[in-house]
Each structure stands twice: as structure tokens, then as C-alpha cells.
Short mmCIF file of C-alpha atoms and ligand atoms in Angstrom, two decimals:
data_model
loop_
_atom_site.label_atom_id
_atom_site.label_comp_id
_atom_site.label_asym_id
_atom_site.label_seq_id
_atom_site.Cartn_x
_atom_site.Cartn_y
_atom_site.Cartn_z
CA UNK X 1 0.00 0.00 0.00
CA UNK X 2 1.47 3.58 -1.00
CA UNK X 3 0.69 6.79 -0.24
CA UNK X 4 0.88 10.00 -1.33
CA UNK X 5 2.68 11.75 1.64
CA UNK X 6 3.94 9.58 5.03
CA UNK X 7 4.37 12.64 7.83
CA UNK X 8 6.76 10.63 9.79
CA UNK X 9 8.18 10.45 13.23
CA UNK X 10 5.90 13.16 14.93
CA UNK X 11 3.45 12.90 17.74
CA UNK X 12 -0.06 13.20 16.37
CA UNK X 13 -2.14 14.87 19.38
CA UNK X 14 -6.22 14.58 19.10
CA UNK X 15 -9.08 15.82 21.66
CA UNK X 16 -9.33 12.41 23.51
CA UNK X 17 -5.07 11.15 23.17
CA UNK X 18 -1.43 12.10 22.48
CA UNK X 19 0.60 9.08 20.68
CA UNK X 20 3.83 8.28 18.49
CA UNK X 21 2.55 7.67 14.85
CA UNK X 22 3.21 7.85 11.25
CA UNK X 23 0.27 9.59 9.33
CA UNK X 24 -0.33 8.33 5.83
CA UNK X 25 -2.31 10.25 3.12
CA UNK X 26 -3.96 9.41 0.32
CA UNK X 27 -6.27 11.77 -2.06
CA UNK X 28 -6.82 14.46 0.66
CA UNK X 29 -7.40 12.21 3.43
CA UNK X 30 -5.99 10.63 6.36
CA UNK X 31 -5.74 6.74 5.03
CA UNK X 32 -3.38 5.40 7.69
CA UNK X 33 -2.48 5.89 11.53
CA UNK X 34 0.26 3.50 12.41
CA UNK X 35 4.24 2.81 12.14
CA UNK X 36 6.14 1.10 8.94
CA UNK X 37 3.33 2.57 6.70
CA UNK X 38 5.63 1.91 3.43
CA UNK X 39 6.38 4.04 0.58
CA UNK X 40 4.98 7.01 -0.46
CA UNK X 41 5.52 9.64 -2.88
CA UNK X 42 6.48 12.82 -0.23
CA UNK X 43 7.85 12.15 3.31
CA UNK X 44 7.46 14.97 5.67
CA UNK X 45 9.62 14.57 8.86
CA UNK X 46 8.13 15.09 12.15
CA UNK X 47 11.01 14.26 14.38
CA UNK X 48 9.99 16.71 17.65
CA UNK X 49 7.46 18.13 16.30
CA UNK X 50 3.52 17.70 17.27
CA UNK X 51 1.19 16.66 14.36
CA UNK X 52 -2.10 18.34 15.53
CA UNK X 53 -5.45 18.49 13.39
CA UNK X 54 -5.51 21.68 11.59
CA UNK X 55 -7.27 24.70 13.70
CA UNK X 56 -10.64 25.86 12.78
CA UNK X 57 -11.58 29.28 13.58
CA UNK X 58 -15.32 29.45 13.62
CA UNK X 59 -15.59 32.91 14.46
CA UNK X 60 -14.49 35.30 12.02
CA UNK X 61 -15.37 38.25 9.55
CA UNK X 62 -13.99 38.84 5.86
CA UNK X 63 -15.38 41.29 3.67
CA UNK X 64 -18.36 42.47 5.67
CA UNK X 65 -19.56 45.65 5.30
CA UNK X 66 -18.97 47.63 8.49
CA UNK X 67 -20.17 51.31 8.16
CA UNK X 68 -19.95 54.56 5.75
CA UNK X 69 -16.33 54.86 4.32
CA UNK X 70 -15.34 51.82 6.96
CA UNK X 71 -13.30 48.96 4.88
CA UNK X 72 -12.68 45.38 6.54
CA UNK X 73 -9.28 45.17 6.22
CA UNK X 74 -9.40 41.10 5.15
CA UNK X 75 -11.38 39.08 1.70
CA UNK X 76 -10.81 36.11 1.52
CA UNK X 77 -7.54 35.63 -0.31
CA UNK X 78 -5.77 37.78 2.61
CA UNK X 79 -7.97 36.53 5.60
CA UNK X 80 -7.53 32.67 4.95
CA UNK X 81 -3.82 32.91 4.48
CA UNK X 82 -3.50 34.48 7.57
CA UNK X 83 -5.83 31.76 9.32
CA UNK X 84 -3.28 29.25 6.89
CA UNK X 85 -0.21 31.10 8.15
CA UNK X 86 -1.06 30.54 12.27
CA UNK X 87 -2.29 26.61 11.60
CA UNK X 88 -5.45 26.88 10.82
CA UNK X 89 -7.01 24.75 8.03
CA UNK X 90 -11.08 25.79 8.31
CA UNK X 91 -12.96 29.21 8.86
CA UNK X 92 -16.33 29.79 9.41
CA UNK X 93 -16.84 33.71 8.86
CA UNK X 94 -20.25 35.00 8.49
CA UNK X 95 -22.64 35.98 5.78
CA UNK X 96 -24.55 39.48 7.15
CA UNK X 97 -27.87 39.54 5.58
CA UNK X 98 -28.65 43.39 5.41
CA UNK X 99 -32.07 44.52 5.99
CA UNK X 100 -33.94 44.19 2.89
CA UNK X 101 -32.25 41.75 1.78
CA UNK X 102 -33.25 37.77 1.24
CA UNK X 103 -30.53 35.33 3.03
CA UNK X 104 -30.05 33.79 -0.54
CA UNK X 105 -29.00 37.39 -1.78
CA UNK X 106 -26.68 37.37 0.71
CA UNK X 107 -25.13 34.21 0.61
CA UNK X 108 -24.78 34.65 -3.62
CA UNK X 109 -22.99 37.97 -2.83
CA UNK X 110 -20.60 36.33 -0.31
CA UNK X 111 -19.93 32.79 -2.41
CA UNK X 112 -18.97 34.94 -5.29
CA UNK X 113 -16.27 37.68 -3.14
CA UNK X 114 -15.22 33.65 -1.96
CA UNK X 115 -14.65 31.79 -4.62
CA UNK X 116 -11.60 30.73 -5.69
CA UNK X 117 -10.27 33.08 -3.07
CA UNK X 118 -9.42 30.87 -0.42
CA UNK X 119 -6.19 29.11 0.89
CA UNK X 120 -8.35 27.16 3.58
CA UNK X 121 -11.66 25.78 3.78
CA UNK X 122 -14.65 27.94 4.73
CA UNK X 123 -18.04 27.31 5.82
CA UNK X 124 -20.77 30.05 6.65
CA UNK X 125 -22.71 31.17 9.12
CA UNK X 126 -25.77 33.30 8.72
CA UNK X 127 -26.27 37.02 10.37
CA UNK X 128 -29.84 36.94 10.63
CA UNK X 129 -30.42 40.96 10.87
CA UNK X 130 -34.55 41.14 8.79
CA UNK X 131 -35.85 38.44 10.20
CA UNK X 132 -38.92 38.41 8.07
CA UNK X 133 -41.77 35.75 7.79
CA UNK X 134 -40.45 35.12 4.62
CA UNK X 135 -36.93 34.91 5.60
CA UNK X 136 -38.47 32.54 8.84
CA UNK X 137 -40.55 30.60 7.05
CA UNK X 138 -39.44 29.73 4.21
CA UNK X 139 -35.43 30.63 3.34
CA UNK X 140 -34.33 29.70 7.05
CA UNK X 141 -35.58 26.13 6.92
CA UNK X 142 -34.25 25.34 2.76
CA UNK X 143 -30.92 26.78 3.64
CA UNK X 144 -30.34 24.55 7.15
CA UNK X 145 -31.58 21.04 5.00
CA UNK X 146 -28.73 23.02 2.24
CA UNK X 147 -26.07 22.79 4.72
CA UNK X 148 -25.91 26.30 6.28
CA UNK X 149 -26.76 25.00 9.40
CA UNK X 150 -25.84 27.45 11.90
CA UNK X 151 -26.77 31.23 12.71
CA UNK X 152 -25.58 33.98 14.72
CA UNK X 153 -28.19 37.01 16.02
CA UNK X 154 -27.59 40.26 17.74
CA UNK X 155 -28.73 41.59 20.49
CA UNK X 156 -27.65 44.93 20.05
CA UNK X 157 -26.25 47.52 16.87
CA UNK X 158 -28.19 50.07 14.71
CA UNK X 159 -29.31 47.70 12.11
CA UNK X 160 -28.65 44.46 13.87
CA UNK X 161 -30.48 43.90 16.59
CA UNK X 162 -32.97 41.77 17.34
CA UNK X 163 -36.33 42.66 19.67
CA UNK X 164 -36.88 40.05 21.99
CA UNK X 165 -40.02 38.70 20.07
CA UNK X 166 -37.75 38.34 17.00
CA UNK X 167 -34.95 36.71 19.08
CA UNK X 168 -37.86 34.27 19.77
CA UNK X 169 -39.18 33.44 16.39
CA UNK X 170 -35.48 33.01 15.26
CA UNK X 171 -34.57 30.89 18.33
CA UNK X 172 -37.96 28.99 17.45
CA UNK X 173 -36.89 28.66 13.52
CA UNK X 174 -33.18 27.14 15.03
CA UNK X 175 -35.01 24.51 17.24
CA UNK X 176 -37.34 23.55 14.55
CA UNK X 177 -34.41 22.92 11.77
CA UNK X 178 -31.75 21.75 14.18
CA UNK X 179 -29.99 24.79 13.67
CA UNK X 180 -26.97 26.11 16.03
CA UNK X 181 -27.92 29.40 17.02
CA UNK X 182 -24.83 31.95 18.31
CA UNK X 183 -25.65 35.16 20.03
CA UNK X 184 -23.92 38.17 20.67
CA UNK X 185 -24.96 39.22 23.52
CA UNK X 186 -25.03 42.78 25.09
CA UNK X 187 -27.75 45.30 25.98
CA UNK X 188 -28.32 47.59 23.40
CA UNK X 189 -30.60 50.13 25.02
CA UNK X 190 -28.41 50.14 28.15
CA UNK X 191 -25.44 50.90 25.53
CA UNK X 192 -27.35 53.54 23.57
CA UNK X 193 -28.04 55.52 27.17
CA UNK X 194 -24.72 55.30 28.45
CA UNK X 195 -22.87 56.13 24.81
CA UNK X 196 -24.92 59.18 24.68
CA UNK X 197 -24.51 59.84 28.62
CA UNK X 198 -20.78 59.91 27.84
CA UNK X 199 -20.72 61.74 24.70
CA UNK X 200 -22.58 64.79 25.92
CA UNK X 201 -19.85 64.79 29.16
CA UNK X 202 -17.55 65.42 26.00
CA UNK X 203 -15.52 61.34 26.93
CA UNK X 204 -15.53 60.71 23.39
CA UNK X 205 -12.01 58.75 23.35
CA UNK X 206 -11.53 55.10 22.65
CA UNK X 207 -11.06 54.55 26.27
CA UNK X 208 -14.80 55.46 26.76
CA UNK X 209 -15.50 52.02 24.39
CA UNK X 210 -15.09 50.07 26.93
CA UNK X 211 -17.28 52.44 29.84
CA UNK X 212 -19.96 52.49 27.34
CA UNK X 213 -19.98 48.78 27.93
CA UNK X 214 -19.58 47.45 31.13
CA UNK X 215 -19.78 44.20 32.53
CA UNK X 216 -23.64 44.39 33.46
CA UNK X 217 -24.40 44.83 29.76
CA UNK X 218 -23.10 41.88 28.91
CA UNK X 219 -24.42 39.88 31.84
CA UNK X 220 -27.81 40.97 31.43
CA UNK X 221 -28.06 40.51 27.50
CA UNK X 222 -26.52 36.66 28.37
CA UNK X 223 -29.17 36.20 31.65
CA UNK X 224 -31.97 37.19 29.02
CA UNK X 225 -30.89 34.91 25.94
CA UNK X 226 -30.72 31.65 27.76
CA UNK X 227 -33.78 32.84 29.21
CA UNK X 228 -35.33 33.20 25.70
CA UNK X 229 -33.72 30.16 25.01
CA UNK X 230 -35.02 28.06 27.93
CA UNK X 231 -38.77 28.94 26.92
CA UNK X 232 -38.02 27.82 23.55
CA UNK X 233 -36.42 25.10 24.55
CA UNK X 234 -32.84 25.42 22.21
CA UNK X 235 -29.38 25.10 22.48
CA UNK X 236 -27.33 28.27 22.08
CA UNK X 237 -23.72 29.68 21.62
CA UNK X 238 -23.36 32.74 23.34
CA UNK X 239 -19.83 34.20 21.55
CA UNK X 240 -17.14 36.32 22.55
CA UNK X 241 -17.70 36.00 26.54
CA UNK X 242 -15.60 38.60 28.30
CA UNK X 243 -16.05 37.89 32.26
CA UNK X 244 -16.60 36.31 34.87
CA UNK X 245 -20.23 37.48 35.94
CA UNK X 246 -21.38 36.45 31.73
CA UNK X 247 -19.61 33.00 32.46
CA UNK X 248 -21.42 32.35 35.20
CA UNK X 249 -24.46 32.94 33.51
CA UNK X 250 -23.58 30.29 31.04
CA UNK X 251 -22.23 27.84 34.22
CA UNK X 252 -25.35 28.47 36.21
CA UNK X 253 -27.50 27.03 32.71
CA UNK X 254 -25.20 24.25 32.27
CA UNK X 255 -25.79 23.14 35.83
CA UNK X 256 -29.36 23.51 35.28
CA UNK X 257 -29.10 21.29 32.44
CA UNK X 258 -29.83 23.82 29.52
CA UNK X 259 -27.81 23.67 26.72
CA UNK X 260 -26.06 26.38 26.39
CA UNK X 261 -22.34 26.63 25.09
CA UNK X 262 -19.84 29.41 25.64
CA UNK X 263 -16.87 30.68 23.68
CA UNK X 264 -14.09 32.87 24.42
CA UNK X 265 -11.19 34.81 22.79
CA UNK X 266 -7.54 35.94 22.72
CA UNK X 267 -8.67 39.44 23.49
CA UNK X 268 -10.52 38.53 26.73
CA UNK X 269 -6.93 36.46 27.98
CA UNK X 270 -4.62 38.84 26.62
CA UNK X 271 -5.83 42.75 26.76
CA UNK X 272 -7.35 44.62 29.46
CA UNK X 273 -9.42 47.77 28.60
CA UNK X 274 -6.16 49.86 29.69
CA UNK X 275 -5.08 49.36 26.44
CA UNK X 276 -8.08 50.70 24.93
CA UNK X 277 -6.48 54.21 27.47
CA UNK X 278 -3.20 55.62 25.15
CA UNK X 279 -1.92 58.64 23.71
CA UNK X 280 -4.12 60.08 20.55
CA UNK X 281 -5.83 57.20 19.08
CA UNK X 282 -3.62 54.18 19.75
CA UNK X 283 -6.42 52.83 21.55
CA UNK X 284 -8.61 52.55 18.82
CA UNK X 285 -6.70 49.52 18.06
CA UNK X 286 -8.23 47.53 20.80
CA UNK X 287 -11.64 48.82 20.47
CA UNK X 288 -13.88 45.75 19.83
CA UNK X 289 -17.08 44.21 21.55
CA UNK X 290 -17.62 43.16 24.51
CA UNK X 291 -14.66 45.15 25.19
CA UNK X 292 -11.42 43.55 27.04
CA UNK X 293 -12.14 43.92 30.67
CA UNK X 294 -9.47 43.59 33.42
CA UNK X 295 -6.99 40.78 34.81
CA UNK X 296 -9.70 39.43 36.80
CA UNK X 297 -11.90 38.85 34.05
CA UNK X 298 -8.82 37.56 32.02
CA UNK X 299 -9.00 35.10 35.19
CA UNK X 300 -12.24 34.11 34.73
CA UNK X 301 -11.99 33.46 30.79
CA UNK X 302 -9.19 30.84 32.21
CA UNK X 303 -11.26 29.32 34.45
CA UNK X 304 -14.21 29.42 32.41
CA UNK X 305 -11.62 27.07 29.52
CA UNK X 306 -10.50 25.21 32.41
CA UNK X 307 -13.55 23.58 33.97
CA UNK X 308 -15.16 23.79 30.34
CA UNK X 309 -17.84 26.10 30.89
CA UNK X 310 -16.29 27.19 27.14
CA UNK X 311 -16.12 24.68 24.58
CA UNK X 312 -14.72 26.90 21.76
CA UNK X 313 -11.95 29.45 21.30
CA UNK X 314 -12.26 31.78 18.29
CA UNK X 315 -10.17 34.03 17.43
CA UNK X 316 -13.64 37.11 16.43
CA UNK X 317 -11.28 38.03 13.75
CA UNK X 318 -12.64 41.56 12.67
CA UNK X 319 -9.70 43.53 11.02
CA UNK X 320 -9.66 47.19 10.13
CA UNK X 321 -6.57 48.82 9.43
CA UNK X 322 -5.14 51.52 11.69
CA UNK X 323 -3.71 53.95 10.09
CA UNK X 324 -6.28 54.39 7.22
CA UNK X 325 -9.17 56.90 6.82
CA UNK X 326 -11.56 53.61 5.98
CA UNK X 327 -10.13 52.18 9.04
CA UNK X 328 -9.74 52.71 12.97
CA UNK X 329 -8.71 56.51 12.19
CA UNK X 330 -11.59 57.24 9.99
CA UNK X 331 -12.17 60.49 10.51
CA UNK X 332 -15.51 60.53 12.51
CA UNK X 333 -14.21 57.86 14.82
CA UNK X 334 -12.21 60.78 16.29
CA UNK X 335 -15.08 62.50 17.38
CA UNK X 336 -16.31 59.70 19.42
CA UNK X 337 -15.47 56.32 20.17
CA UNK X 338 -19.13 55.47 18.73
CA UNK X 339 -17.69 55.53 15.28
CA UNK X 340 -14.57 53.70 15.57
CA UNK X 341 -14.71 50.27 13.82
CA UNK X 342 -15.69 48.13 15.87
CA UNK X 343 -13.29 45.11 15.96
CA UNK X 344 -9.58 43.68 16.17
CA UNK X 345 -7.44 40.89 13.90
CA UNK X 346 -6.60 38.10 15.51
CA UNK X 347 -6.71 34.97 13.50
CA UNK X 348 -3.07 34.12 12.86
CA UNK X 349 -2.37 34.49 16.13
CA UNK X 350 -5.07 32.65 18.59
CA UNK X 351 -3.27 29.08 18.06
CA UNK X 352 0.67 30.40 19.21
CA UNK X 353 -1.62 32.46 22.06
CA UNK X 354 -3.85 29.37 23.78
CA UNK X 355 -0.65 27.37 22.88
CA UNK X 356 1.68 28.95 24.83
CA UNK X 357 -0.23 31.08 27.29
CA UNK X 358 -2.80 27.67 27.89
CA UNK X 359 -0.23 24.83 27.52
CA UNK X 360 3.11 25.83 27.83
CA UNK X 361 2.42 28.05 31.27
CA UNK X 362 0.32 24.51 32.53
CA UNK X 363 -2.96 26.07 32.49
CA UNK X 364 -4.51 23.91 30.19
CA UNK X 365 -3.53 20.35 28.88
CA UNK X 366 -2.73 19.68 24.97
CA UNK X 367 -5.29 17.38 24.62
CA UNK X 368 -7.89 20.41 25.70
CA UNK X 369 -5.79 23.01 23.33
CA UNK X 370 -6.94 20.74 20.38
CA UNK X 371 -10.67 20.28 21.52
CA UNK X 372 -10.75 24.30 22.08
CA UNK X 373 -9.17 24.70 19.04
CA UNK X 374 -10.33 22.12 16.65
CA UNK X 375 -12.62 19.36 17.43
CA UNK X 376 -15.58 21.28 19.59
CA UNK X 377 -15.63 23.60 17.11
CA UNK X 378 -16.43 20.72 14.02
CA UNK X 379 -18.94 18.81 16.73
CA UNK X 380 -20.46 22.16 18.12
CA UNK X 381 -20.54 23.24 13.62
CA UNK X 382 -21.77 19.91 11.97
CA UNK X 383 -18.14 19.30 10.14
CA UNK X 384 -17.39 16.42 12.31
CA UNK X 385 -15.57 14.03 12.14
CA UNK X 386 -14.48 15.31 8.19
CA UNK X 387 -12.78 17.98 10.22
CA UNK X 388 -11.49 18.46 13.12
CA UNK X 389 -9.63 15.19 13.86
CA UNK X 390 -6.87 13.23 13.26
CA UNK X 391 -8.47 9.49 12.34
CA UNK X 392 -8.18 7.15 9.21
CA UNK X 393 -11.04 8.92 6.57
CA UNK X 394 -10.69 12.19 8.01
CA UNK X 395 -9.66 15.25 5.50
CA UNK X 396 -5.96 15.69 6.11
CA UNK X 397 -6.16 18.81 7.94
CA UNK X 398 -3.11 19.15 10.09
CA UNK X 399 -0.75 21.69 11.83
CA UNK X 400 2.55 20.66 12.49
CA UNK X 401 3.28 21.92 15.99
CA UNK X 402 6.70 22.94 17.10
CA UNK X 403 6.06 23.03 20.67
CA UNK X 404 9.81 24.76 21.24
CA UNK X 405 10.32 27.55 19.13
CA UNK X 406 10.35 30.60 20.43
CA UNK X 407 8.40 33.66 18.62
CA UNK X 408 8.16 37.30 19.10
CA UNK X 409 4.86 38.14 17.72
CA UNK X 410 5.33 40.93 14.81
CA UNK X 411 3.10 41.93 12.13
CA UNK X 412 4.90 40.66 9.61
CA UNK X 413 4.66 37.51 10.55
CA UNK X 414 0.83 37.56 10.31
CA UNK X 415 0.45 38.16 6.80
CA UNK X 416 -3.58 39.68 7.08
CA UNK X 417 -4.96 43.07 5.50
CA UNK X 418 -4.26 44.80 8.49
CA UNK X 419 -1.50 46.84 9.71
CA UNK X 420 -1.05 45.84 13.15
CA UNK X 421 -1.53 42.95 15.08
CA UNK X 422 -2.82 43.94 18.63
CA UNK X 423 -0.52 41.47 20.40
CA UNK X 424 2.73 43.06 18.85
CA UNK X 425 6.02 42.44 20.64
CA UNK X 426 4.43 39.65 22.58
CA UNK X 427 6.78 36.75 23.14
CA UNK X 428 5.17 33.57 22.27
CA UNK X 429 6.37 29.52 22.69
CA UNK X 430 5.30 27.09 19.93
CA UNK X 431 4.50 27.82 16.10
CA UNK X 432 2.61 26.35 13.40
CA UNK X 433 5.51 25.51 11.04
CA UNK X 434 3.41 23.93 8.29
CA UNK X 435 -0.07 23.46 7.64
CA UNK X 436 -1.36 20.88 5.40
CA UNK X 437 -5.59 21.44 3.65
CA UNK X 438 -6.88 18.42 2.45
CA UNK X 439 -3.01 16.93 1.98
CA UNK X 440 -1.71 19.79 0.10
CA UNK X 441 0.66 21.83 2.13
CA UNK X 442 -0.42 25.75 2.08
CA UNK X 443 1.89 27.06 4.22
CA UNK X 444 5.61 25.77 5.04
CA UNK X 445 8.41 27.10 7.33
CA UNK X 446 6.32 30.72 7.13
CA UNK X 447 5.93 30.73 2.75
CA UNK X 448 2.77 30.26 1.65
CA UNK X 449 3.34 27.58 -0.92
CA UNK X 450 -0.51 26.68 -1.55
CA UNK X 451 -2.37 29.35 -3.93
CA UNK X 452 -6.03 30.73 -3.44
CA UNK X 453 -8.21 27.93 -5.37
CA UNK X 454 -7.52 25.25 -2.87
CA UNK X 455 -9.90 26.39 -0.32
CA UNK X 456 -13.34 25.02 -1.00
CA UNK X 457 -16.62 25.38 0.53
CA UNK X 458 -17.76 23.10 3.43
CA UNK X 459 -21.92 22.41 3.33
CA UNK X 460 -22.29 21.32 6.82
CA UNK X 461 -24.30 18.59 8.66
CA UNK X 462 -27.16 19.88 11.32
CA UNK X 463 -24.83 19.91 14.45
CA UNK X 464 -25.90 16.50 16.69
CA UNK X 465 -26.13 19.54 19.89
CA UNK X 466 -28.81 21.12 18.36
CA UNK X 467 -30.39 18.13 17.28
CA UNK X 468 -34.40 18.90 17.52
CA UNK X 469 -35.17 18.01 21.45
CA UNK X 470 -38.19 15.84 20.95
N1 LIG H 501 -19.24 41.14 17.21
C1 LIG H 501 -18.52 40.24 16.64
O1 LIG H 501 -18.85 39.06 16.70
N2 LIG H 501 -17.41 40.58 16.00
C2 LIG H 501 -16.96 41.89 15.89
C3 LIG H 501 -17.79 42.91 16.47
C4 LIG H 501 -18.94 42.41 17.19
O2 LIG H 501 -19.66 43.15 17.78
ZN1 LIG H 502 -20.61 39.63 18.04
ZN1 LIG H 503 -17.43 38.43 15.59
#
């Protein structure tokens, strides 16, 4: 038996073990797990390195419109080699539907800026923002049995959010498909009074981001959508949790036997809204939602990975550039924070962060860095066990791990749209040193060797955790 590639000597890592094996491929997927495999036509070494499944970011945002004059900084070409460049093999960014406009509209408009753009796979999630009776009855349900099977709603944003009724009839739309519905979740009345409670005190700076959206905004908006959920009766994602008091929210369900998952990002273990507090407008570079809180909340996020409250870590990948006019210093953003895109890059550089921050520093074991990274997400996302895993008919999807080097963190290195990377300077153990889509490598020794056609579209299977509840 041949194959086409042998990776060879490493130690393949997956959610549930950590073993010594060869890895043989054959036409994109794992054929073989074992030693002596034979020939094959490529031999990739391994020695000391870890041979992980690929990561899959399932929270991020290319090409999305994002305000008058305001241009995401990452398509698809230059957002999925970034994912490819920091070891990640599948994104799941989102389709917005705009108001007005039917979710197949949307989704043509975002297939064609996608394809033949991409250097990884990508699947899509919807942005229900019109949610119509039409849109409810009819578009919701065709496009879940089509393999968009997951959807994310807001509870706040001028042209976003959802009433509470609406939040309902979605929530019941998920539950009756066996969608996975995600929420963002913060108050957007209670953000409204307190933006324009600021602004007329004349704290207009970025700093004032984060005061116009404190911790009880996002606690409340989280208390009320498992609420919403409970009476219908669905599972949930609540994304981007910040803190401890919105974590507990999601701990206190879980006890209670809802089901309700959690996810949490770099930002919320890394930055603390002082950084959002520096000179002119640096701090525009952190400004993003919820809003980085303090170490104790950076605590909390920890604790929240460590006794699995969280099942996902995404990176929210949301660039703008910073010094741009269509970017963070647009021009009305420096009359108030209000207008300062809203958002921060961050998908090359969530793997090296959980890595080293979560495993290296003994927080969190590897085993757990691959289900946070990888596996939960393909379970929670219907792409399992295609992706997300290292087993014999799996896509070849892997990350070769070297768990030693030593990085500083530098823009360059990230290889987005943007023009900063908020974690600059930050020193960093363990790398992706080559990733590998579907057994072609994309990305080797930090040159991008795979072009932009490789990446194909991922229909999904209804997730098995939102499986209708009979
Ligand atoms: N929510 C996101 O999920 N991403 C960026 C900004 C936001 O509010
Ligand atoms: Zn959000
Ligand atoms: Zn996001």
C-alpha cells in the first residue's frame, strides 16, 4: 500500500489522546495511523514536532460591510492565508444579511467575493439581521436542509439587533431545523443611554468604548438569551464571553441542564481595557465588543476554559486597518469612540496564544488546546468528524506543531490586510511551522506555498447539539 505523503516520526495529538505515529495520506485524506506505513511519494519529517489536526476558527469576519467609508481590512484571499499562516485549516466567517435583503442574496454575494479566493476551507454562518416571515418561514428552513446549518443574532447595533419577540421566532426557527444558534450578547438600550450619557460629558475617546460597555451589559443581554432560550427550549452559543459574571451565567444554565455553550477569545486572555487608554488614538486599536475587561476577568476566561464552561476558542477576527481613513482613524471615529470600527485581527495568532499562554504556562492540557481549538468547534458546527480530527477517513487537515520555538509576535509575521496585530512584541512559545488542507501543504516554514483555489466550501451537517429536542 502507498501513499501519497507519510508525515513521519511526529506525535499526532487529538481531543481524547497524544501518541507516536506515522500519518499516511492518500487523495486528501488521512488513510493510515500507524508505524512502517511503506512508501509514499512525499515524506514529511516530524522528528519533535507535534502533528495536531488543523485549527478551525469558527468565528471570524472577511469582507463584511462595516459602516460609511469603513473597509474590513481582510477578503478572503488575505484573511484565509493568515488563518493558513497561524495553523489553521477551516474558517467559518459570516454571511450578514442586510435589511432588505433575502438570506439567498446574501449568501450569492458572499460565495462569489469567496470563490476561488481561499487558501483554507470555509463554511458560513448566517447574520440573521430582517428576520422576516419570509426569511423565517421559508429561506431559514431550505438553507439549514442546504447545509448552512448554523446562525448567529444580535442583540444589540443600529441595524442588527434583534427585539426580543424576534430573538424568539429566530430561536424557534433554530429549534425547529436543528440549527446552532450563536448570540452576541449585550444590551443595546443600556449601551445607547450610556454612549450618549458619555458623549454629551464630552468622553468621546476610545477609552470610553469600553465604559460604554460594562460588565452588566453583557451579563444581562446573556441572563436574558438563555432565558429566551429556555422557553423555547434550544441550544445556544453565546460568543465572545468577556467575564466572569457572563460566564457564570452560562455555568449556572449548564448546571441547570440547559444547553447552552460558551466561547471565548484571545482578546478577553490577553488585553485589558487599559489598552483601549493611550496617547491620541492608539487605543482605537483595541476597540472591539464586549470590550477587554481587566486581569480578573482575564482570570475568569481561564477558568471558564478550564472547567469547560467554554467549549470553543475563536479568534472574532474583525480587522480594520489603523492607520487608514476607511479604518480605525476614519475620521468621525475621532469624534467619538461610537464611530470607531468596531473590531480587532486576531486569526493568525489565537493558536501560538492558547498554545503557549494555555499549555506551555500549565494552564490547560494539549489534549484540551486541540478540543478548544479544533474538534468542539467541528462537533459544536456539523463538520465532524471530516474535520477536526486526526483518524483514518478524516480530510488531512493538520498543523505541524513545534512546541519549542520561540516567537516574538510581529506583524509581519501575520500576513492579514491589516497593519497591526494587537498582540505586537508579545513573546510567544510554539509555532505552526506547516499546515497541510486536504493533503496539500499551504503554508511551510512561514511561505505560503498553496495558492487561493484550494480552499473550497464546506456544506455542513445539522450539528448532533442542536439536534431537535423531541
Ligand atoms: N461582534 C462580533 O462578533 N465581532 C466583531 C464585532 C462584534 O460586535
Ligand atoms: Zn458579536
Ligand atoms: Zn465576531
Amino acid at each position: 500500500m502507498s501513499f501519497d505523503i507519510i508525515i513521519r516520526g511526529g506525535t499526532v495529538v487529538t481531543a481524547a489522546d497524544t501518541f507516536a505515529c506515522d500519518v499516511g495520506i492518500r487523495d486528501g485524506k488521512i488513510a493510515a495511523l500507524g508505524h512502517d506505513l511503506g512508501d509514499a511519494t512525499a515524506i514529511i519529517d516530524a522528528t519533535d514536532r507535534l502533528v495536531l489536526p488543523g485549527g478551525i476558527d469558527s468565528h471570524v469576519h472577511f469582507a463584511q460591510p462595516s459602516g460609511d467609508g469603513i473597509v474590513m481590512a481582510d477578503g478572503f484571499a488575505s484573511g484565509t492565508r493568515s488563518a493558513a499562516f497561524g495553523g489553521n485549516t477551516t474558517v467559518l466567517p459570516f454571511c450578514l444579511q442586510e435589511k432588505g435583503q433575502t438570506l439567498r442574496e446574501a449568501l450569492k454575494h458572499y460565495h462569489s467575493l469567496a470563490d476561488g479566493e481561499c487558501h483554507v476551507d470555509v463554511a458560513f454562518h448566517l447574520i440573521v439581521t430582517d428576520p422576516t416571515e419570509h426569511v423565517l418561514g421559508q429561506e431559514l428552513p431550505a438553507l439549514v436542509e442546504d447545509g448552512y446549518t448554523s446562525l448567529k443574532v444580535f442583540m444589540t447595533y443600529e441595524g442588527l439587533a434583534l427585539s426580543d419577540r424576534e430573538l424568539l421566532e429566530t430561536m424557534a426557527v433554530a429549534r425547529e431545523t436543528g440549527a446552532m444558534l450563536m448570540v452576541h450578547a449585550e444590551n443595546f438600550d443600556a449601551i445607547r443611554f450610556l454612549t450618549d450619557r458619555l458623549e454629551r460629558a464630552g468622553n468621546t475617546a476610545p477609552r470610553f468604548h469600553a465604559t460604554s460597555r460594562p460588565i452588566p451589559v453583557e451579563r444581562e443581554a446573556t441572563h436574558r438569551a438563555i432565558s429566551l432560550s429556555e422557553l423555547v427550549d434550544v441550544p445556544i452559543m453565546i460568543v465572545h464571553v468577556s467575564n466572569r459574571e457572563a460566564m457564570d451565567e452560562i455555568r449556572r444554565a449548564q448546571q441547570r441542564g440547559l444547553r447552552v455553550m460558551g466561547e471565548t477569545c484571545p482578546q478577553y486572555l490577553m488585553l485589558t481595557e487599559k489598552d483601549l487608554d493611550q496617547l491620541n488614538m492608539e487605543g482605537a486599536k483595541y476597540v472591539c465588543s464586549p470590550p477587554p475587561r481587566d486581569i480578573a476577568s482575564q482570570q475568569a476566561c481561564w477558568e471558564g476554559l478550564q472547567q469547560k464552561v467554554f467549549s470553543v476558542f475563536s479568534s472574532d477576527h474583525c480587522p480594520f486597518r489603523y492607520d487608514d481613513p476607511q479604518g480605525k482613524l476614519a475620521p468621525k471615529g475621532r469624534t467619538s469612540f461610537r464611530w470607531v470600527p468596531n473590531g480587532i485581527p486576531g486569526v493568525a495568532t489565537r493558536l501560538p496564544i492558547l498554545f503557549s499562554e494555555g499549555v506551555v504556562k500549565g494552564r490547560i492540557d494539549l489534549n484540551s488546546f486541540v478540543a478548544f481549538s479544533a474538534t468542539n468547534h467541528a462537533k459544536i458546527y456539523g463538520l465532524y468528524p471530516r474535520k477536526g480530527t486526526i483518524a483514518v477517513g478524516s480530510d488531512a487537515d493538520i498543523a505541524l506543531w513545534d512546541p519549542k520555538r520561540k516567537v516574538t509576535i510581529r506583524h509581519e509575521l501575520i500576513h492579514d490586510g491589516a497593519d497591526y496585530t494587537p498582540y505586537e512584541g508579545l513573546e510567544v512559545t510554539g509555532w505552526p511551522v506547516l499546515t497541510m488542507v486536504r493533503g496539500k501543504v499551504v503554508v511551510e516554514d512561514g511561505t505560503l506555498v498553496g495558492g487561493k483555489e484550494h480552499g473550497t466550501y464546506l456544506p455542513r451537517s445539522k450539528p448532533p447539539g442542536a439536534a431537535t429536542i423531541p
